[in-house]
Amino acid sequence: MDAAHAILVQSSAGKDSLVMLHRIATWAKKAGCLHKVVVIHIDLGEESEWPGVRELAQRQAERYGLRFHVLRAEGGLLGLVEKRGMWPDAARRLCTATLKRDVANKLLRQIAAELGLDEQAVILNCMGIRAAESPARSKKQRLAIDMRTSANSRMVLTWHPIFEVTDREVWQEIATHGLEYHPVYDALIPRLSCVFCVLAPFDVLVRAARLCWALGLPLPARYRDLEAKIGHRFKQSHSLAEVYAEAERLERKEGALVWNRGDAVRQHLGADAADDYLARVALAA
Ligand code: SF4
């Protein structure tokens, strides 16, 4: 951190970003480097993401008095699919590359240029990726030179500061420090991704459709209709039409989804931890 000229924290506002941000802000403060930290959030728009994500990312950054940049990925996931006539998949995650990486890299180059240094700028680009998330992610390096974005004028280092942290440890840190997380976790949606993420399993997509209905969002029908219009199945294993039908069946059987604030902490750490967390958040408000 001391050697870096700028420290960029890429925040989705999700639980992993939240813990990464807390750690970076704590370490940077100790190292006297807080002024170098910039939080970047990429906004995919209301037709792709859950409500309140951008505002939450901003509040999370402001808790530490950090600079906050929002970048808009025009059209979001839906716009990308409409344009290409097909859904991205795990092997060709064009959505991540086009909507997130390319947009963030543009700002990264701009920040390096604005430093106006005579020497090569050293940029730490921090991301909240964890090895436990997937076999593909576990193969990533904790710290590496980003050859694609580095140039004579800048060396970009990609750093995964919470790489070895487990799911339970993430929730433990959130609970201990009373960090504000997005309410969709309380509805037991495990990741704060796009509402209908191409990487999400069937049961999570079904729950996402039901949560949309509970929140009065029109997205399930919008996505199902887009799938029918472009004639490309959302995933080999299941279509969005099947997700929609299963969500409808469960609504009829169980009624609308209900959840309470703190349910995510309750699920991961137990009832006492959830009560402590809620008391801590209320105190900070
Ligand atoms: S959250 Fe999922 S669908 Fe959205 S950009 Fe990332 S991988 Fe693609």
CSV table of C-alpha atoms and ligand atoms in Angstrom, one decimal:
chain,number,residue,atom,x,y,z
A,1,MET,CA,0.0,0.0,0.0
A,2,ASP,CA,2.9,2.3,0.8
A,3,ALA,CA,4.5,1.7,-2.6
A,4,ALA,CA,1.3,2.2,-4.5
A,5,HIS,CA,0.3,5.6,-6.0
A,6,ALA,CA,-3.4,4.7,-6.1
A,7,ILE,CA,-5.4,2.0,-4.5
A,8,LEU,CA,-8.6,1.1,-6.4
A,9,VAL,CA,-11.3,-1.0,-4.6
A,10,GLN,CA,-13.8,-2.6,-7.0
A,11,SER,CA,-17.0,-2.9,-5.1
A,12,SER,CA,-20.2,-4.6,-6.1
A,13,ALA,CA,-21.6,-3.8,-2.7
A,14,GLY,CA,-21.9,-7.5,-2.1
A,15,LYS,CA,-20.7,-9.3,1.1
A,16,ASP,CA,-17.2,-10.0,-0.2
A,17,SER,CA,-16.7,-6.5,-1.4
A,18,LEU,CA,-17.9,-5.2,1.9
A,19,VAL,CA,-15.4,-7.2,3.9
A,20,MET,CA,-12.6,-6.4,1.5
A,21,LEU,CA,-13.4,-2.7,1.7
A,22,HIS,CA,-13.4,-2.9,5.5
A,23,ARG,CA,-10.0,-4.5,5.5
A,24,ILE,CA,-8.5,-2.2,2.9
A,25,ALA,CA,-9.8,0.9,4.8
A,26,THR,CA,-8.5,-0.4,8.1
A,27,TRP,CA,-5.0,-1.3,6.7
A,28,ALA,CA,-4.8,1.9,4.6
A,29,LYS,CA,-5.6,4.0,7.7
A,30,LYS,CA,-2.9,2.3,9.7
A,31,ALA,CA,-0.4,2.8,6.9
A,32,GLY,CA,-1.4,6.4,6.4
A,33,CYS,CA,-2.6,5.7,2.9
A,34,LEU,CA,-6.3,6.3,3.2
A,35,HIS,CA,-6.0,9.3,0.8
A,36,LYS,CA,-4.9,6.9,-2.0
A,37,VAL,CA,-8.0,4.7,-1.9
A,38,VAL,CA,-10.8,5.1,-4.5
A,39,VAL,CA,-13.9,2.9,-4.5
A,40,ILE,CA,-15.3,2.0,-7.9
A,41,HIS,CA,-18.8,0.7,-8.4
A,42,ILE,CA,-20.2,-0.4,-11.7
A,43,ASP,CA,-23.9,0.2,-12.0
A,44,LEU,CA,-25.6,-2.2,-14.4
A,45,GLY,CA,-29.0,-0.5,-14.0
A,46,GLU,CA,-32.4,-1.4,-12.5
A,47,GLU,CA,-33.2,-4.0,-15.2
A,48,SER,CA,-30.2,-6.1,-14.2
A,49,GLU,CA,-29.6,-5.5,-10.5
A,50,TRP,CA,-31.5,-5.5,-7.3
A,51,PRO,CA,-32.8,-2.1,-6.1
A,52,GLY,CA,-30.6,0.0,-3.9
A,53,VAL,CA,-27.2,-1.6,-4.9
A,54,ARG,CA,-25.6,1.6,-6.1
A,55,GLU,CA,-26.7,3.6,-3.0
A,56,LEU,CA,-25.5,0.9,-0.7
A,57,ALA,CA,-22.1,0.8,-2.4
A,58,GLN,CA,-21.8,4.6,-1.8
A,59,ARG,CA,-22.8,4.3,1.9
A,60,GLN,CA,-20.3,1.5,2.4
A,61,ALA,CA,-17.5,3.7,1.0
A,62,GLU,CA,-18.6,6.8,2.9
A,63,ARG,CA,-18.4,4.9,6.2
A,64,TYR,CA,-14.6,5.3,5.8
A,65,GLY,CA,-14.7,8.7,4.2
A,66,LEU,CA,-13.4,7.3,0.9
A,67,ARG,CA,-13.8,8.7,-2.6
A,68,PHE,CA,-16.5,6.9,-4.6
A,69,HIS,CA,-16.8,6.6,-8.4
A,70,VAL,CA,-19.9,5.1,-10.1
A,71,LEU,CA,-19.5,3.9,-13.7
A,72,ARG,CA,-22.6,3.1,-15.8
A,73,ALA,CA,-22.5,0.0,-18.0
A,74,GLU,CA,-25.0,1.2,-20.6
A,75,GLY,CA,-27.9,-1.3,-21.2
A,76,GLY,CA,-26.7,-3.7,-18.5
A,77,LEU,CA,-27.1,-7.4,-18.9
A,78,LEU,CA,-30.5,-7.1,-20.6
A,79,GLY,CA,-29.1,-4.6,-23.2
A,80,LEU,CA,-26.2,-6.9,-23.9
A,81,VAL,CA,-28.4,-9.9,-24.4
A,82,GLU,CA,-30.8,-8.0,-26.6
A,83,LYS,CA,-27.9,-6.7,-28.8
A,84,ARG,CA,-26.2,-10.1,-29.1
A,85,GLY,CA,-29.3,-12.2,-29.3
A,86,MET,CA,-27.9,-14.7,-26.8
A,87,TRP,CA,-27.1,-15.2,-23.1
A,88,PRO,CA,-23.6,-15.2,-21.9
A,89,ASP,CA,-22.4,-18.4,-20.2
A,90,ALA,CA,-19.8,-19.6,-17.7
A,91,ALA,CA,-17.2,-20.3,-20.4
A,92,ARG,CA,-17.6,-17.0,-22.2
A,93,ARG,CA,-18.5,-14.5,-19.6
A,94,LEU,CA,-18.9,-11.6,-22.0
A,95,CYS,CA,-21.1,-9.9,-19.4
A,96,THR,CA,-18.3,-9.6,-16.9
A,97,ALA,CA,-15.7,-8.6,-19.6
A,98,THR,CA,-17.9,-6.1,-21.4
A,99,LEU,CA,-20.0,-4.7,-18.5
A,100,LYS,CA,-17.5,-4.7,-15.8
A,101,ARG,CA,-13.8,-5.3,-16.6
A,102,ASP,CA,-13.6,-3.0,-19.7
A,103,VAL,CA,-15.6,-0.2,-18.0
A,104,ALA,CA,-13.4,-0.4,-14.9
A,105,ASN,CA,-10.2,-0.5,-16.9
A,106,LYS,CA,-11.1,2.7,-18.7
A,107,LEU,CA,-11.2,4.5,-15.3
A,108,LEU,CA,-8.1,2.8,-14.1
A,109,ARG,CA,-6.2,4.2,-17.1
A,110,GLN,CA,-7.7,7.7,-16.5
A,111,ILE,CA,-6.7,7.6,-12.8
A,112,ALA,CA,-3.1,6.6,-13.7
A,113,ALA,CA,-3.0,9.5,-16.3
A,114,GLU,CA,-4.3,12.0,-13.8
A,115,LEU,CA,-1.5,11.2,-11.3
A,116,GLY,CA,0.8,12.9,-13.8
A,117,LEU,CA,3.9,11.1,-12.6
A,118,ASP,CA,7.4,11.2,-14.2
A,119,GLU,CA,7.9,7.6,-13.0
A,120,GLN,CA,5.8,4.5,-13.7
A,121,ALA,CA,2.6,4.7,-11.6
A,122,VAL,CA,1.9,1.8,-9.4
A,123,ILE,CA,-1.8,1.0,-9.1
A,124,LEU,CA,-3.2,-1.6,-6.7
A,125,ASN,CA,-6.5,-2.9,-8.2
A,126,CYS,CA,-8.3,-4.7,-5.4
A,127,MET,CA,-11.1,-7.3,-5.9
A,128,GLY,CA,-13.1,-9.3,-3.5
A,129,ILE,CA,-12.6,-12.7,-5.2
A,130,ARG,CA,-12.3,-15.7,-2.9
A,131,ALA,CA,-10.9,-19.2,-3.6
A,132,ALA,CA,-13.9,-20.9,-1.9
A,133,GLU,CA,-16.3,-19.4,-4.4
A,134,SER,CA,-15.4,-21.8,-7.3
A,135,PRO,CA,-12.6,-24.1,-8.6
A,136,ALA,CA,-11.8,-21.5,-11.3
A,137,ARG,CA,-11.4,-18.8,-8.7
A,138,SER,CA,-9.3,-20.9,-6.5
A,139,LYS,CA,-6.7,-21.1,-9.3
A,140,LYS,CA,-6.2,-17.3,-9.4
A,141,GLN,CA,-3.2,-15.6,-7.9
A,142,ARG,CA,-3.5,-13.7,-4.7
A,143,LEU,CA,-1.4,-10.9,-6.2
A,144,ALA,CA,-0.3,-10.5,-9.9
A,145,ILE,CA,0.7,-8.0,-12.5
A,146,ASP,CA,-2.2,-7.3,-14.8
A,147,MET,CA,-0.3,-7.5,-18.1
A,148,ARG,CA,-3.3,-6.5,-20.1
A,149,THR,CA,-3.8,-3.1,-18.4
A,150,SER,CA,-0.1,-2.3,-17.5
A,151,ALA,CA,2.0,-0.1,-19.8
A,152,ASN,CA,5.2,1.9,-19.7
A,153,SER,CA,3.4,4.6,-17.7
A,154,ARG,CA,1.6,2.3,-15.2
A,155,MET,CA,2.0,-1.0,-13.5
A,156,VAL,CA,-1.3,-2.4,-12.5
A,157,LEU,CA,-1.3,-5.0,-9.7
A,158,THR,CA,-4.4,-7.1,-9.2
A,159,TRP,CA,-4.8,-7.9,-5.6
A,160,HIS,CA,-7.3,-10.3,-4.0
A,161,PRO,CA,-7.1,-9.3,-0.3
A,162,ILE,CA,-9.7,-11.8,1.0
A,163,PHE,CA,-8.6,-14.7,-1.2
A,164,GLU,CA,-8.4,-17.3,1.6
A,165,VAL,CA,-11.4,-16.1,3.6
A,166,THR,CA,-14.2,-18.6,4.1
A,167,ASP,CA,-17.9,-17.9,3.8
A,168,ARG,CA,-18.4,-18.1,7.5
A,169,GLU,CA,-15.5,-15.7,8.2
A,170,VAL,CA,-17.1,-13.2,5.8
A,171,TRP,CA,-20.3,-13.3,7.8
A,172,GLN,CA,-18.4,-13.2,11.1
A,173,GLU,CA,-16.6,-10.1,10.0
A,174,ILE,CA,-19.8,-8.4,8.9
A,175,ALA,CA,-21.5,-9.3,12.2
A,176,THR,CA,-18.5,-8.3,14.4
A,177,HIS,CA,-18.1,-4.9,12.8
A,178,GLY,CA,-21.8,-4.2,12.1
A,179,LEU,CA,-21.2,-3.7,8.4
A,180,GLU,CA,-24.3,-2.9,6.3
A,181,TYR,CA,-25.2,-5.6,3.8
A,182,HIS,CA,-27.9,-5.7,1.1
A,183,PRO,CA,-31.3,-7.1,2.3
A,184,VAL,CA,-31.5,-9.7,-0.5
A,185,TYR,CA,-29.1,-11.8,1.6
A,186,ASP,CA,-31.8,-11.9,4.3
A,187,ALA,CA,-34.2,-13.4,1.6
A,188,LEU,CA,-31.4,-16.1,1.4
A,189,ILE,CA,-30.1,-15.1,-2.0
A,190,PRO,CA,-26.5,-16.1,-1.6
A,191,ARG,CA,-24.8,-13.6,-3.9
A,192,LEU,CA,-25.5,-9.9,-4.8
A,193,SER,CA,-25.2,-10.5,-8.5
A,194,CYS,CA,-27.4,-9.6,-11.4
A,195,VAL,CA,-31.0,-10.6,-10.5
A,196,PHE,CA,-30.9,-13.4,-13.1
A,197,CYS,CA,-27.2,-14.2,-13.1
A,198,VAL,CA,-26.1,-16.7,-15.8
A,199,LEU,CA,-23.9,-18.4,-13.2
A,200,ALA,CA,-26.6,-18.9,-10.6
A,201,PRO,CA,-28.1,-22.4,-10.0
A,202,PHE,CA,-31.7,-23.2,-10.7
A,203,ASP,CA,-33.0,-22.9,-7.1
A,204,VAL,CA,-31.4,-19.5,-6.7
A,205,LEU,CA,-33.0,-18.2,-9.9
A,206,VAL,CA,-36.3,-19.5,-8.7
A,207,ARG,CA,-35.9,-17.7,-5.4
A,208,ALA,CA,-34.8,-14.6,-7.2
A,209,ALA,CA,-38.1,-14.7,-9.3
A,210,ARG,CA,-40.1,-15.0,-6.1
A,211,LEU,CA,-38.2,-12.2,-4.4
A,212,CYS,CA,-38.9,-10.0,-7.4
A,213,TRP,CA,-42.6,-10.6,-7.0
A,214,ALA,CA,-42.4,-9.9,-3.2
A,215,LEU,CA,-40.7,-6.6,-4.1
A,216,GLY,CA,-43.1,-5.8,-6.9
A,217,LEU,CA,-40.4,-6.0,-9.6
A,218,PRO,CA,-41.5,-6.9,-13.2
A,219,LEU,CA,-38.2,-8.6,-14.1
A,220,PRO,CA,-39.2,-12.3,-14.1
A,221,ALA,CA,-41.7,-11.8,-17.0
A,222,ARG,CA,-39.3,-9.4,-18.7
A,223,TYR,CA,-36.5,-11.9,-18.7
A,224,ARG,CA,-38.7,-14.8,-19.6
A,225,ASP,CA,-40.2,-12.9,-22.6
A,226,LEU,CA,-36.7,-11.9,-23.8
A,227,GLU,CA,-35.7,-15.5,-23.8
A,228,ALA,CA,-38.7,-16.4,-25.9
A,229,LYS,CA,-38.0,-13.4,-28.3
A,230,ILE,CA,-34.4,-14.2,-29.0
A,231,GLY,CA,-35.0,-18.0,-29.1
A,232,HIS,CA,-31.8,-18.7,-27.1
A,233,ARG,CA,-32.1,-20.8,-23.9
A,234,PHE,CA,-30.8,-19.1,-20.8
A,235,LYS,CA,-28.8,-22.2,-19.8
A,236,GLN,CA,-28.4,-25.7,-21.2
A,237,SER,CA,-29.7,-27.2,-17.9
A,238,HIS,CA,-32.7,-24.9,-17.6
A,239,SER,CA,-34.6,-22.1,-19.3
A,240,LEU,CA,-36.0,-19.0,-17.7
A,241,ALA,CA,-39.5,-20.2,-18.7
A,242,GLU,CA,-38.8,-23.3,-16.4
A,243,VAL,CA,-37.5,-21.0,-13.7
A,244,TYR,CA,-40.7,-18.9,-13.9
A,245,ALA,CA,-43.0,-21.9,-13.9
A,246,GLU,CA,-41.3,-23.4,-10.8
A,247,ALA,CA,-41.4,-20.1,-9.0
A,248,GLU,CA,-45.1,-19.9,-9.7
A,249,ARG,CA,-45.6,-23.4,-8.5
A,250,LEU,CA,-43.8,-22.6,-5.2
A,251,GLU,CA,-45.8,-19.4,-4.7
A,252,ARG,CA,-49.0,-21.4,-5.0
A,253,LYS,CA,-47.8,-24.0,-2.6
A,254,GLU,CA,-46.0,-21.8,0.0
A,255,GLY,CA,-47.3,-18.3,-0.5
A,256,ALA,CA,-45.2,-15.2,-1.0
A,257,LEU,CA,-41.6,-15.1,0.4
A,258,VAL,CA,-41.1,-13.6,3.8
A,259,TRP,CA,-37.9,-12.8,5.6
A,260,ASN,CA,-36.6,-10.7,8.4
A,261,ARG,CA,-33.6,-8.3,8.8
A,262,GLY,CA,-30.7,-10.3,10.1
A,263,ASP,CA,-31.8,-13.7,8.6
A,264,ALA,CA,-28.6,-14.0,6.7
A,265,VAL,CA,-26.5,-13.6,9.9
A,266,ARG,CA,-28.9,-16.0,11.6
A,267,GLN,CA,-28.5,-18.6,8.9
A,268,HIS,CA,-24.7,-18.5,9.0
A,269,LEU,CA,-23.8,-17.7,12.6
A,270,GLY,CA,-27.0,-18.4,14.7
A,271,ALA,CA,-29.7,-16.4,16.5
A,272,ASP,CA,-27.5,-14.7,19.1
A,273,ALA,CA,-25.1,-13.4,16.5
A,274,ALA,CA,-28.0,-12.0,14.5
A,275,ASP,CA,-29.4,-10.2,17.6
A,276,ASP,CA,-25.9,-8.8,18.3
A,277,TYR,CA,-25.6,-7.6,14.7
A,278,LEU,CA,-29.0,-5.9,14.7
A,279,ALA,CA,-28.2,-4.1,18.0
A,280,ARG,CA,-24.8,-3.0,16.6
A,281,VAL,CA,-26.4,-1.6,13.4
A,282,ALA,CA,-29.2,0.1,15.3
A,283,LEU,CA,-26.6,1.8,17.6
A,284,ALA,CA,-24.6,3.0,14.6
A,285,ALA,CA,-27.7,4.5,12.9
B,1,SF4,S1,-23.5,-11.0,-12.1
B,1,SF4,FE1,-23.6,-12.8,-13.4
B,1,SF4,S2,-24.9,-12.2,-15.2
B,1,SF4,FE2,-24.2,-10.3,-14.1
B,1,SF4,S3,-22.3,-9.7,-15.1
B,1,SF4,FE3,-21.7,-11.0,-13.4
B,1,SF4,S4,-21.6,-13.1,-14.3
B,1,SF4,FE4,-22.7,-11.8,-15.7
